[in-house]
XYZ file of C-alpha atoms in Angstrom:
589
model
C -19.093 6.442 17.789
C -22.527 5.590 16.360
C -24.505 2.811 15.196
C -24.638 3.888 11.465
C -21.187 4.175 11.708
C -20.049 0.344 12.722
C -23.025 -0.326 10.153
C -20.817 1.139 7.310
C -17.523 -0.335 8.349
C -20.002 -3.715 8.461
C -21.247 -3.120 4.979
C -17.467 -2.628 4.039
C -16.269 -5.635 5.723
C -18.925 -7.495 4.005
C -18.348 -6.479 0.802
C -14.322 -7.813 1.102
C -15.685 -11.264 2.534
C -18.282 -11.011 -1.138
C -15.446 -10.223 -2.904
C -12.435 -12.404 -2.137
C -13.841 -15.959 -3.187
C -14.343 -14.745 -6.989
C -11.147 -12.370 -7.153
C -8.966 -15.505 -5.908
C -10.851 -18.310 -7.749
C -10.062 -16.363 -10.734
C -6.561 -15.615 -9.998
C -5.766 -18.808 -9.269
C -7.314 -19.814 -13.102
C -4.957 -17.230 -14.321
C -1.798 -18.296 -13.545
C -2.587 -21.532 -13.628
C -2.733 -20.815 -16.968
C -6.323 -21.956 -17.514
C -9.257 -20.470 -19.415
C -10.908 -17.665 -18.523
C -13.488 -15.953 -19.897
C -10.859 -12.374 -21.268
C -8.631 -15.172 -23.008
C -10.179 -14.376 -26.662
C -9.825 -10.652 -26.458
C -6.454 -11.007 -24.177
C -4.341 -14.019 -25.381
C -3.983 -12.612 -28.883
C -2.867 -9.553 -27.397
C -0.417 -11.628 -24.881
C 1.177 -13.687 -27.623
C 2.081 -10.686 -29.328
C 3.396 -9.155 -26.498
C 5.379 -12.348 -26.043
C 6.944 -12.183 -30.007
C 7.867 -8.631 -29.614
C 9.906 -8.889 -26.733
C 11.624 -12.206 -27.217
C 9.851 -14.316 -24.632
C 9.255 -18.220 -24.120
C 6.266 -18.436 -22.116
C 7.124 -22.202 -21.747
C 10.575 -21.698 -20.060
C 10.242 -21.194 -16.326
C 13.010 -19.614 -13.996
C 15.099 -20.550 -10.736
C 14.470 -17.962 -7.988
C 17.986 -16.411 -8.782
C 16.742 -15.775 -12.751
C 13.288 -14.177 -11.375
C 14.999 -12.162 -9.066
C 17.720 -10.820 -11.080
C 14.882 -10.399 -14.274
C 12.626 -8.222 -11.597
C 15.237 -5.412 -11.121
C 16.261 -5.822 -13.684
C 12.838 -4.450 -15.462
C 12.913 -2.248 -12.463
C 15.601 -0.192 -12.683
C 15.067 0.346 -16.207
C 11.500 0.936 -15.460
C 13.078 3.779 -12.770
C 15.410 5.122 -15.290
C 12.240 5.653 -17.821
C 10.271 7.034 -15.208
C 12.739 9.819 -13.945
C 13.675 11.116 -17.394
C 9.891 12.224 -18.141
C 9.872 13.756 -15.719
C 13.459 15.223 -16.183
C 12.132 16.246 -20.017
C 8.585 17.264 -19.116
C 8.400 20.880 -20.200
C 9.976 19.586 -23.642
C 7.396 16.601 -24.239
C 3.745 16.973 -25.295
C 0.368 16.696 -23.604
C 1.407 19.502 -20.922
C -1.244 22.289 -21.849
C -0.078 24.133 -18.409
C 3.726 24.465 -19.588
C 4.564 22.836 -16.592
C 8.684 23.050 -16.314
C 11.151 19.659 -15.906
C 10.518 18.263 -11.964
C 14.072 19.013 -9.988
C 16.226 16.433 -9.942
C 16.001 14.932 -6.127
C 12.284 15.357 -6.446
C 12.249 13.195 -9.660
C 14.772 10.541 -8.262
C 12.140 10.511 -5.160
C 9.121 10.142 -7.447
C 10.891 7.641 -9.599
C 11.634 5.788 -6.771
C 8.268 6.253 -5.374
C 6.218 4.831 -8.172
C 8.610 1.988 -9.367
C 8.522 0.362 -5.552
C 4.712 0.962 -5.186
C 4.948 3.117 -2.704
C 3.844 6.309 -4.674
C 4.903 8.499 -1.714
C 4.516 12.106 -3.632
C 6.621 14.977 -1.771
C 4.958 17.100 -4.679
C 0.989 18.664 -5.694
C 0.492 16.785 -8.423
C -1.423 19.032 -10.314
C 0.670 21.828 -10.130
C 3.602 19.962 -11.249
C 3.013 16.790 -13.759
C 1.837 17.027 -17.040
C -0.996 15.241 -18.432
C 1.777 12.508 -20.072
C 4.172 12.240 -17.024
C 0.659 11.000 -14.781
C -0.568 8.849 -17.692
C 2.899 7.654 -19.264
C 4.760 7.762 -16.218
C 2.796 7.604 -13.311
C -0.229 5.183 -13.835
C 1.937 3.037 -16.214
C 3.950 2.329 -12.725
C 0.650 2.021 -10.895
C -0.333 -0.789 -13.193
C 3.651 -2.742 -13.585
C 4.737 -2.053 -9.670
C 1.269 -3.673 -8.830
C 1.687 -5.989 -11.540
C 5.243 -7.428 -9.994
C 4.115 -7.324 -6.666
C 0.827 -10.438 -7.586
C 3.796 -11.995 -9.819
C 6.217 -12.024 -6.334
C 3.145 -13.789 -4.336
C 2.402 -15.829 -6.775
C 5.645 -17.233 -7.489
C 6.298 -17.274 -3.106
C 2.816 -19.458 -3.490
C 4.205 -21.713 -5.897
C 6.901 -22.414 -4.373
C 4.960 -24.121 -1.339
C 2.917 -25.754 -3.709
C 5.144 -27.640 -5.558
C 7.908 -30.263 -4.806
C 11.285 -31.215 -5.895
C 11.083 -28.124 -8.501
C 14.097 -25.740 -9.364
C 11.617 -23.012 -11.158
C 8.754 -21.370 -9.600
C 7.488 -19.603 -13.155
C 8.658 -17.167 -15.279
C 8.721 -13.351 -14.349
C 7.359 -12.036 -17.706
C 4.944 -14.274 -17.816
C 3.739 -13.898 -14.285
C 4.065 -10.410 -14.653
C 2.394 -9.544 -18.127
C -1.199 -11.981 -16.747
C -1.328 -9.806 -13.715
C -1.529 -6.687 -15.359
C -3.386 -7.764 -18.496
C -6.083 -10.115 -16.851
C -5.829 -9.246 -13.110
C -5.694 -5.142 -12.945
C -6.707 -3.788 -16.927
C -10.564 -5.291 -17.250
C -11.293 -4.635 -13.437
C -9.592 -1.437 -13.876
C -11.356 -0.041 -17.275
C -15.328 -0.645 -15.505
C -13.840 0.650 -12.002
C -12.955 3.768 -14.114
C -16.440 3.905 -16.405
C -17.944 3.303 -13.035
C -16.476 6.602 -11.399
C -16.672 8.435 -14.380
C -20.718 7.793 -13.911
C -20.336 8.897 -10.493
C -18.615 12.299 -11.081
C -14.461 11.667 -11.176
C -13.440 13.736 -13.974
C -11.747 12.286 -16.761
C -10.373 14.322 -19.698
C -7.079 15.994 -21.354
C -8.208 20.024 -20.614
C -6.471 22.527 -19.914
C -7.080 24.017 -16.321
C -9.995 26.609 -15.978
C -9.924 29.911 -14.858
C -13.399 30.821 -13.020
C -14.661 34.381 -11.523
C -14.810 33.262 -7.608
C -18.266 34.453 -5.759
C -16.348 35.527 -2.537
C -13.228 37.817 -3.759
C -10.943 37.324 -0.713
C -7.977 39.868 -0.158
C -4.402 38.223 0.987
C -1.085 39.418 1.788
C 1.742 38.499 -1.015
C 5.395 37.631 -0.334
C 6.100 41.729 -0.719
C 3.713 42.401 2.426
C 1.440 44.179 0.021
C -2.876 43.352 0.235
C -3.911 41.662 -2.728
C -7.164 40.546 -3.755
C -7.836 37.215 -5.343
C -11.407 37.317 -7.963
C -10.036 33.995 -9.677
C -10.124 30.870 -9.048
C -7.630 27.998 -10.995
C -9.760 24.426 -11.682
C -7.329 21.883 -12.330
C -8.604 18.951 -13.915
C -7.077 15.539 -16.396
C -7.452 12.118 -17.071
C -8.142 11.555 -13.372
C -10.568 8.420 -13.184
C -8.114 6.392 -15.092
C -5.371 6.875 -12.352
C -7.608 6.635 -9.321
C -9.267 3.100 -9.891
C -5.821 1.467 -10.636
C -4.199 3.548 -7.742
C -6.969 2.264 -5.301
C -6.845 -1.458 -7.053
C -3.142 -1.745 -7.825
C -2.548 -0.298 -3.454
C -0.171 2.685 -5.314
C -2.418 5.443 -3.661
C -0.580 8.350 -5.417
C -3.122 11.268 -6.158
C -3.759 13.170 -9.152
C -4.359 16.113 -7.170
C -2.491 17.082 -4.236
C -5.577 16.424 -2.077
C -5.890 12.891 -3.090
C -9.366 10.965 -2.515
C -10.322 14.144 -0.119
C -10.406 15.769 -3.756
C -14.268 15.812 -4.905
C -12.582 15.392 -8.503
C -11.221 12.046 -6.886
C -13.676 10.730 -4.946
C -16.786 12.754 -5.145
C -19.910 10.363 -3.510
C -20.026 8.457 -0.541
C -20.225 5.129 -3.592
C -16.998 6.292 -4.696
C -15.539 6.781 -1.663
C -16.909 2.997 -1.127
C -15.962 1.350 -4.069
C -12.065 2.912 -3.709
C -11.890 1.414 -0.342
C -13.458 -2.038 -1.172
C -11.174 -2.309 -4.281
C -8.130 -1.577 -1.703
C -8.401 -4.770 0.062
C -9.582 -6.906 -3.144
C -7.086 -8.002 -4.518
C -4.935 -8.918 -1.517
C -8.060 -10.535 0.414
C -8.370 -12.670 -2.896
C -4.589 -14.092 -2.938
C -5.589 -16.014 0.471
C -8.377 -17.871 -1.386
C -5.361 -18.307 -4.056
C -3.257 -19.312 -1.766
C -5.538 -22.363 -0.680
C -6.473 -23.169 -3.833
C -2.580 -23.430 -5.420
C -1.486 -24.909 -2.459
C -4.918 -27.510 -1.984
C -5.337 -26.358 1.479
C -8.502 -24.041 1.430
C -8.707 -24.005 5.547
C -4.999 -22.470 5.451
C -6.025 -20.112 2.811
C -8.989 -19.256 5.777
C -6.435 -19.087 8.505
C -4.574 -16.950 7.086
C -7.237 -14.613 5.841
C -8.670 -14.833 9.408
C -5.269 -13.445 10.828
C -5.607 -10.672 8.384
C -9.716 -10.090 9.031
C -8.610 -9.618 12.750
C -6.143 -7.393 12.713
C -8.033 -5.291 10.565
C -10.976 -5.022 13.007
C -8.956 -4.640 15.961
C -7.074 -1.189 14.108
C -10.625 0.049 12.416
C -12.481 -0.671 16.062
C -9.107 1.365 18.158
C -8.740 4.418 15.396
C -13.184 5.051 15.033
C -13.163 4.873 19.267
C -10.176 7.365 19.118
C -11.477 9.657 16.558
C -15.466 9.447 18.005
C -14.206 10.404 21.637
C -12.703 13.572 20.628
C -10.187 15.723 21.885
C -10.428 15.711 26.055
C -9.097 19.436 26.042
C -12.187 20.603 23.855
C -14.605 19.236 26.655
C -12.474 20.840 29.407
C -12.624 24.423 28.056
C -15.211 25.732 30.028
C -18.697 26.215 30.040
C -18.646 26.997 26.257
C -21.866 24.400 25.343
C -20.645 24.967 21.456
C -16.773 24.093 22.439
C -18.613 20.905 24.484
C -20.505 19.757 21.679
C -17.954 20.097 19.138
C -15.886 17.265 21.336
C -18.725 15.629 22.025
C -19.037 14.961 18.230
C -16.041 13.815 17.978
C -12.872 14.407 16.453
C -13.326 16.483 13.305
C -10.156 18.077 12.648
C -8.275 17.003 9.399
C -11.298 14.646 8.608
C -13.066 14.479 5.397
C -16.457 16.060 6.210
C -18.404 14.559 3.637
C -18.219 11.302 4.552
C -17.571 11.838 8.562
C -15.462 10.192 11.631
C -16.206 6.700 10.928
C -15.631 6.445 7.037
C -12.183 8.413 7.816
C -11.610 6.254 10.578
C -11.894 3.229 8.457
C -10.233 4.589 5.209
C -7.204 5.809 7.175
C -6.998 1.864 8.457
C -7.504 0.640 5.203
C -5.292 2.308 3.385
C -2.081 1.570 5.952
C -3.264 -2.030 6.486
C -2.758 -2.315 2.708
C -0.257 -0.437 1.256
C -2.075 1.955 -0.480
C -1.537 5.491 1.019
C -4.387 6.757 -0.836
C -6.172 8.971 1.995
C -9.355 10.609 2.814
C -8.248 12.336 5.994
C -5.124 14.131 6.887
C -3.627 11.676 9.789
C -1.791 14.187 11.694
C -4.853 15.761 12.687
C -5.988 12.256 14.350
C -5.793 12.148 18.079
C -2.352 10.636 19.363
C -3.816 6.987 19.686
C -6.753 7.421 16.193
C -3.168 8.470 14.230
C -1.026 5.959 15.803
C -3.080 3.007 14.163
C -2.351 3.706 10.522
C 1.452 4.071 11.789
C 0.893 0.566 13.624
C -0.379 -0.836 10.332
C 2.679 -0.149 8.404
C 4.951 -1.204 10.962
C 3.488 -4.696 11.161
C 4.945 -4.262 7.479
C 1.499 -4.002 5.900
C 0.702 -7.806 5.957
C -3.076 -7.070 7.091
C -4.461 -8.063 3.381
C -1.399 -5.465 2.575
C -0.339 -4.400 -0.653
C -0.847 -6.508 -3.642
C 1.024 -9.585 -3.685
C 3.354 -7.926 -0.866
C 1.265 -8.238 1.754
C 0.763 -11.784 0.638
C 4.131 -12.895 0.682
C 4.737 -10.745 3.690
C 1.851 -12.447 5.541
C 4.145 -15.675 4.147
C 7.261 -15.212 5.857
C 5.469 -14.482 9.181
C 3.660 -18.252 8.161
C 7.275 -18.909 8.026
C 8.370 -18.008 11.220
C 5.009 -18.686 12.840
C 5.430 -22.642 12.080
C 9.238 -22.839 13.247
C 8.184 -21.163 16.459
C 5.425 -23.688 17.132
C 7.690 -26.463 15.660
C 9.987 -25.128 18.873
C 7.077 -25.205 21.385
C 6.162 -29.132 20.437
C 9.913 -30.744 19.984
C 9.807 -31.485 16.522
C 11.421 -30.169 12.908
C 8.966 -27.412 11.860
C 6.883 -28.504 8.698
C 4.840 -26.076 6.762
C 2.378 -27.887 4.295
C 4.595 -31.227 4.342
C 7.453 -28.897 3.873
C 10.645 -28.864 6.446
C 11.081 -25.512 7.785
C 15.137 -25.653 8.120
C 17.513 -23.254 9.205
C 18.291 -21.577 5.620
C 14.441 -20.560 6.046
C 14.305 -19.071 9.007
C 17.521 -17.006 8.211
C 16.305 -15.301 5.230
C 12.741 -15.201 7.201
C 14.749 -12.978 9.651
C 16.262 -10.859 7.409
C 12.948 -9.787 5.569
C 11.899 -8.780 8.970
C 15.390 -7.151 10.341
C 15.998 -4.743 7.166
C 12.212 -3.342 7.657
C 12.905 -1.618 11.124
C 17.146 -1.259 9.970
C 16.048 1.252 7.386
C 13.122 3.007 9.360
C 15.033 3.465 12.572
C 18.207 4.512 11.343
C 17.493 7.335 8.900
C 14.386 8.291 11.378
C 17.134 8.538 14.458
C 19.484 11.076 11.551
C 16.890 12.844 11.424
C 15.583 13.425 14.627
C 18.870 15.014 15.912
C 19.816 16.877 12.612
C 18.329 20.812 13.062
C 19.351 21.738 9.369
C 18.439 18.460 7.909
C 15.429 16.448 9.608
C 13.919 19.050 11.823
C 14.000 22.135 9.567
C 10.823 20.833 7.829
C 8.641 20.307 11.481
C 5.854 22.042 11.545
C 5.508 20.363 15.389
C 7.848 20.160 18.170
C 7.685 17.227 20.751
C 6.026 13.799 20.773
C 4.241 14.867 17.483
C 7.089 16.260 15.337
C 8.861 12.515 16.209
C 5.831 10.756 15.166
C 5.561 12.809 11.702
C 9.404 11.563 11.153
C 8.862 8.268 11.830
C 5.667 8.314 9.555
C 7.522 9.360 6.903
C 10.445 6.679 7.189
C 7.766 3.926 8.313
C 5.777 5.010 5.259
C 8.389 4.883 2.710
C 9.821 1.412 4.109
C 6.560 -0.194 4.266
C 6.235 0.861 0.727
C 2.952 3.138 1.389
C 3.103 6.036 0.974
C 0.760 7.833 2.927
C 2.327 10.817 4.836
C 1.213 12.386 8.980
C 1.194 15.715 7.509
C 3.024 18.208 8.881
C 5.986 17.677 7.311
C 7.997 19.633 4.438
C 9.457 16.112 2.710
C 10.504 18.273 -0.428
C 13.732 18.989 0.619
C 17.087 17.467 -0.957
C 17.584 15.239 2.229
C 14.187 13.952 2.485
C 14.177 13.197 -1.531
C 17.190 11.715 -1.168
C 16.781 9.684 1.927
C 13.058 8.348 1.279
C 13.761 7.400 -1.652
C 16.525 5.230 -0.672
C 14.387 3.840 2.176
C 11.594 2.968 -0.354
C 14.123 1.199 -2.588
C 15.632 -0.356 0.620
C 11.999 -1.502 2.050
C 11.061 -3.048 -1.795
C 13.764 -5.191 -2.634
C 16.122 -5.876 -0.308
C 12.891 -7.508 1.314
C 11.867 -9.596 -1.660
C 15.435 -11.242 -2.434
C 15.185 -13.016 0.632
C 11.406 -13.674 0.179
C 12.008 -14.962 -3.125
C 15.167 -17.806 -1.864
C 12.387 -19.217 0.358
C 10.002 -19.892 -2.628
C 13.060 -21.222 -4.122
C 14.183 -23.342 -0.974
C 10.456 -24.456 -0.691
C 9.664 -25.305 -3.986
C 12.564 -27.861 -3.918
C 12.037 -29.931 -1.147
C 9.535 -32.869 -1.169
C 6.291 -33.345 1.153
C 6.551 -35.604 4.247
C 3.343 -37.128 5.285
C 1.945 -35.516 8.598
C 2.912 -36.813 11.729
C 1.328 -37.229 15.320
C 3.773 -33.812 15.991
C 2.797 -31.867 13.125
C 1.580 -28.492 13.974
C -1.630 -27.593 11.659
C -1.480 -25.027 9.715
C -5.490 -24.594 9.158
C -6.783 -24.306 13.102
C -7.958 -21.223 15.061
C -4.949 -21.803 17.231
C -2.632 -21.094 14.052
C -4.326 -17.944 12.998
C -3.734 -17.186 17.356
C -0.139 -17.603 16.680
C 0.350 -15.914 13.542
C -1.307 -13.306 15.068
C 0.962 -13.375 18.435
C 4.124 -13.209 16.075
C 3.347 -10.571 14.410
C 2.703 -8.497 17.115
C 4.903 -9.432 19.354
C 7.906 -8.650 16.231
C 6.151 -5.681 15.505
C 6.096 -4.787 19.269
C 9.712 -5.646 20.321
C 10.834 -3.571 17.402
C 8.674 -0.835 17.692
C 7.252 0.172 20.805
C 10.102 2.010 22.221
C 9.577 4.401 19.768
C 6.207 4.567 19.476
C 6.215 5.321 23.221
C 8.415 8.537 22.907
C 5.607 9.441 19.956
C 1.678 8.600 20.161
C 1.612 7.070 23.251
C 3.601 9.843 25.256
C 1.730 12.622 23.409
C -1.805 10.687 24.626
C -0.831 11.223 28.038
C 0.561 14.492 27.543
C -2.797 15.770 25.512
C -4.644 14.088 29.181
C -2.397 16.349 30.954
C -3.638 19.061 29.370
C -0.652 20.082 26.793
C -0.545 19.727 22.963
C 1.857 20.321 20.534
């Protein structure tokens, strides 16, 4: 660890806090439905949207009608999504004749990108056209995103108002978030890395002469050499800003933002990791504002602000102390100054420990999954953190709009527990917290560890289906499992590495666990807006429990971890913890 490296997670960190007054002050404007200044280029353009597809922007929905009208636009959004890539080799803009994507692969990427997880078991450019990334893939970057800040929104809503059926109209909610929330920020994020180097065009790939001809072995045993080199290239800024923005994370290149086509400065590589956090640091500010409690809006951003520095601060002193074995092999002053360094292996050299460190928390705090650094190469503890993250189910700033209204249902529970503690009926912002709350509060937080757990223990004891794809044995092949379901549940994406997912079972199985860990979580999310936004406010009493103190943010702290511990940490013992001691025992796997 090093001083100009906490300097540069502080410069990050201050950059959110800049950020999150303005991003939520304007949200809030938005779907308030006041002015802002995009209305005269973007209203006309919203009204017409609104005639050609039959919508009243006036008529608001019960929770049952938003629900049922967001998978509704999902699945066919799915269904879309997996038949260009089913019919790619047939369709234009595919100037490398790329063939149609196998059929469990597709159903995994359609999955993938309609739940905002973008998990890709695939190398993007080697197997996308140019019109499956932009049609397909960044078209779900910008709607997933899109219905995620409509789901938060409409959870916000309901504690806002009283004695209300509706809490606001899906289309509506939706088409504002994408047309005013991620399109303007996302068309000067992309002229922005365009300026900066991120490539941007409809090319074919180039061939180039290589300066170092290298000679391999091909799959007939025979010495080859290799005097060319493939440059695969595209519309590549486009996808990255709204992938970074939007918390998709799915690469254009296989590489993702360890590509220098991606993310080729250290500003980039800023920029991509401040525009992570933006939007979902900006909902709390939102969230006070709507609800006209700014301090709870603070609270809760506080929660999130801490949990973030305690993973960042536990992952760079990981990664900076290096690997124990490296110091103990010998006399070798090279070998001893290598650890001494640090942790370098599977980082992203250009930018070094600490900006891996942090992008590797960042990314699994929200639910992004864009990456930098390849995670399984993180010491047990440095690669256990971004695996923490996502099984506190991303609710650290989070994904957009998810990790706001899973942040919410921890708020939830967080208020009946301390509603417990004192004697009296839980309130939450004058609102009764009754038993129809807490139930659907519980099962947003049981079918999270259901999903991950049971397909990760299948796994784990199938040799031709789960363990066939390992490229480790022990404590670290379990942990690169459980990644993978934790990652697809928590709707990230980000993979350990290490880990063949393009086979038919783990297509078929992540996929269902993405699906699984995206709606079957916000159904029940969504009845509490509904049960919230119909009951009226009761004046604060000498037992009320405040919702805007230090000791709150303490508690909705202590829930979360404590949930995220009793469900968890058996598991993560038999993986990152056991493989720490094992690595200070002197054996690796």
């Amino acid at each position: 660890m090093t001083l100009n490296g906490w300097l540069q997670i502080a410069l990050f960190f201050g950059l959110v806090i800049a950020v999150t007054v303005p991003m939520g002050r304007f949200m809030t404007r938005v779907f308030a439905r006041e002015r802002t200044w995009l209305d005269p280029v973007l209203r006309p353009i919203e009204r017409a949207i609104y005639a050609l597809t039959g919508v009243d922007e006036t008529r608001e929905m019960r929770w049952t009608e938003y629900a049922a009208a967001m998978l509704l636009f999902s699945v066919v959004s799915m269904i879309v999504l997996y038949a260009i890539e089913r019919l790619q080799g047939l369709l234009p803009l595919n100037p490398q004749s790329l063939p149609a994507v196998p059929p469990a692969l597709a159903f995994n990427t359609a999955a993938s990108f309609t739940t905002n997880t973008n998990w890709q078991a695939y190398s993007g450019e080697s197997t996308m056209s140019y019109l499956t990334q932009m049609a397909g893939l960044a078209y779900h970057n910008f709607m997933s995103a899109a219905v995620g800040i409509a789901l938060a929104i409409a959870f916000i809503r309901g504690i806002a108002q009283q004695a209300k059926e509706t809490i606001g109209n899906f289309w509506v909610d939706t088409t504002r978030a994408a047309l005013w929330v991620l399109l303007p920020w996302c068309v000067i994020g992309a002229l922005l890395l365009v300026s900066q180097g991120v490539v941007q065009n409809l090319r074919p790939y180039d061939t180039v002469t290589v300066l170092d001809p290298q000679t391999v072995t091909d799959a007939s045993g025979k010495p080859q050499t290799v005097t060319t080199q493939t440059i695969a290239q595209g519309p590549v800024a486009s996808q990255e800003i709204i992938k970074e923005l939007g918390t998709n994370g799915g690469g254009f290149f296989n590489a993702n933002s360890a590509h220098p086509f991606e993310s080729p400065t250290p500003l980039t590589n800023l920029i991509e990791m401040v525009a992570i956090f933006t939007i979902g640091s900006g909902l709390t500010y939102t969230l006070g504002q709507m609800t006209g409690s700014r301090a709870h809006g603070w609270a809760v951003w506080a929660a999130m602000a801490f949990l973030f520095l305690a993973g960042v601060t536990v992952a760079y002193w990981a990664e900076g102390r290096g690997n124990p074995l490296l110091t103990a092999a010998g006399a070798d002053q090279t070998v001893s100054a290598v650890s001494a360094g640090g942790n370098m292996e599977g980082k992203e050299v250009r930018f070094g420990i600490a900006n891996s460190a942090l992008f590797a928390t960042v990314t699994t705090d929200a639910s992004c999954g864009a990456v930098i650094a390849m995670h399984d190469s993180f010491t047990p503890l440095g690669g256990m953190v971004p695996l923490a993250n996502i099984m506190l189910s991303e609710v650290v700033f989070g994904g957009v709009g998810a990790g706001m209204y899973g942040m919410l249902v921890y708020v939830v529970l967080a208020v009946f527990i301390a509603g417990l503690m004192i004697g009296r009926t839980p309130e939450y912002l004058g609102k009764k917290i009754q038993a129809y709350d807490v139930q659907m509060a519980m099962l947003v937080v049981l079918v999270f560890p259901l999903v991950i757990l049971v397909f990760t223990a299948i796994a784990v004891v199938s040799p031709t289906l789960g363990l066939s794809s390992l490229n480790n044995a022990g404590p670290h092949g379990l942990s690169e499992i459980l990644y993978a379901y934790t990652s697809g549940a928590g709707n990230n994406g980000s993979a350990f590495a290490g880990l063949n997912a393009n086979t038919t079972w783990y297509n078929t199985t992540l996929g269902l666990t993405m699906l699984a860990g995206r709606f079957l979580m916000i159904i029940p999310m969504l009845a509490i807006a509904g049960s919230l936004g119909r009951k009226r406010r009761v004046p604060p009493s000498a037992g009320t429990f405040p919702v805007t103190t230090p000791l709150f943010t303490a508690l909705l702290v202590s829930v979360i971890l404590i949930v995220g511990a009793l469900t968890f940490f058996p598991a993560l013992s038999l993986g990152p913890i056991v493989e720490h001691l094992l690595m200070h025992a002197g054996q690796t796997f």
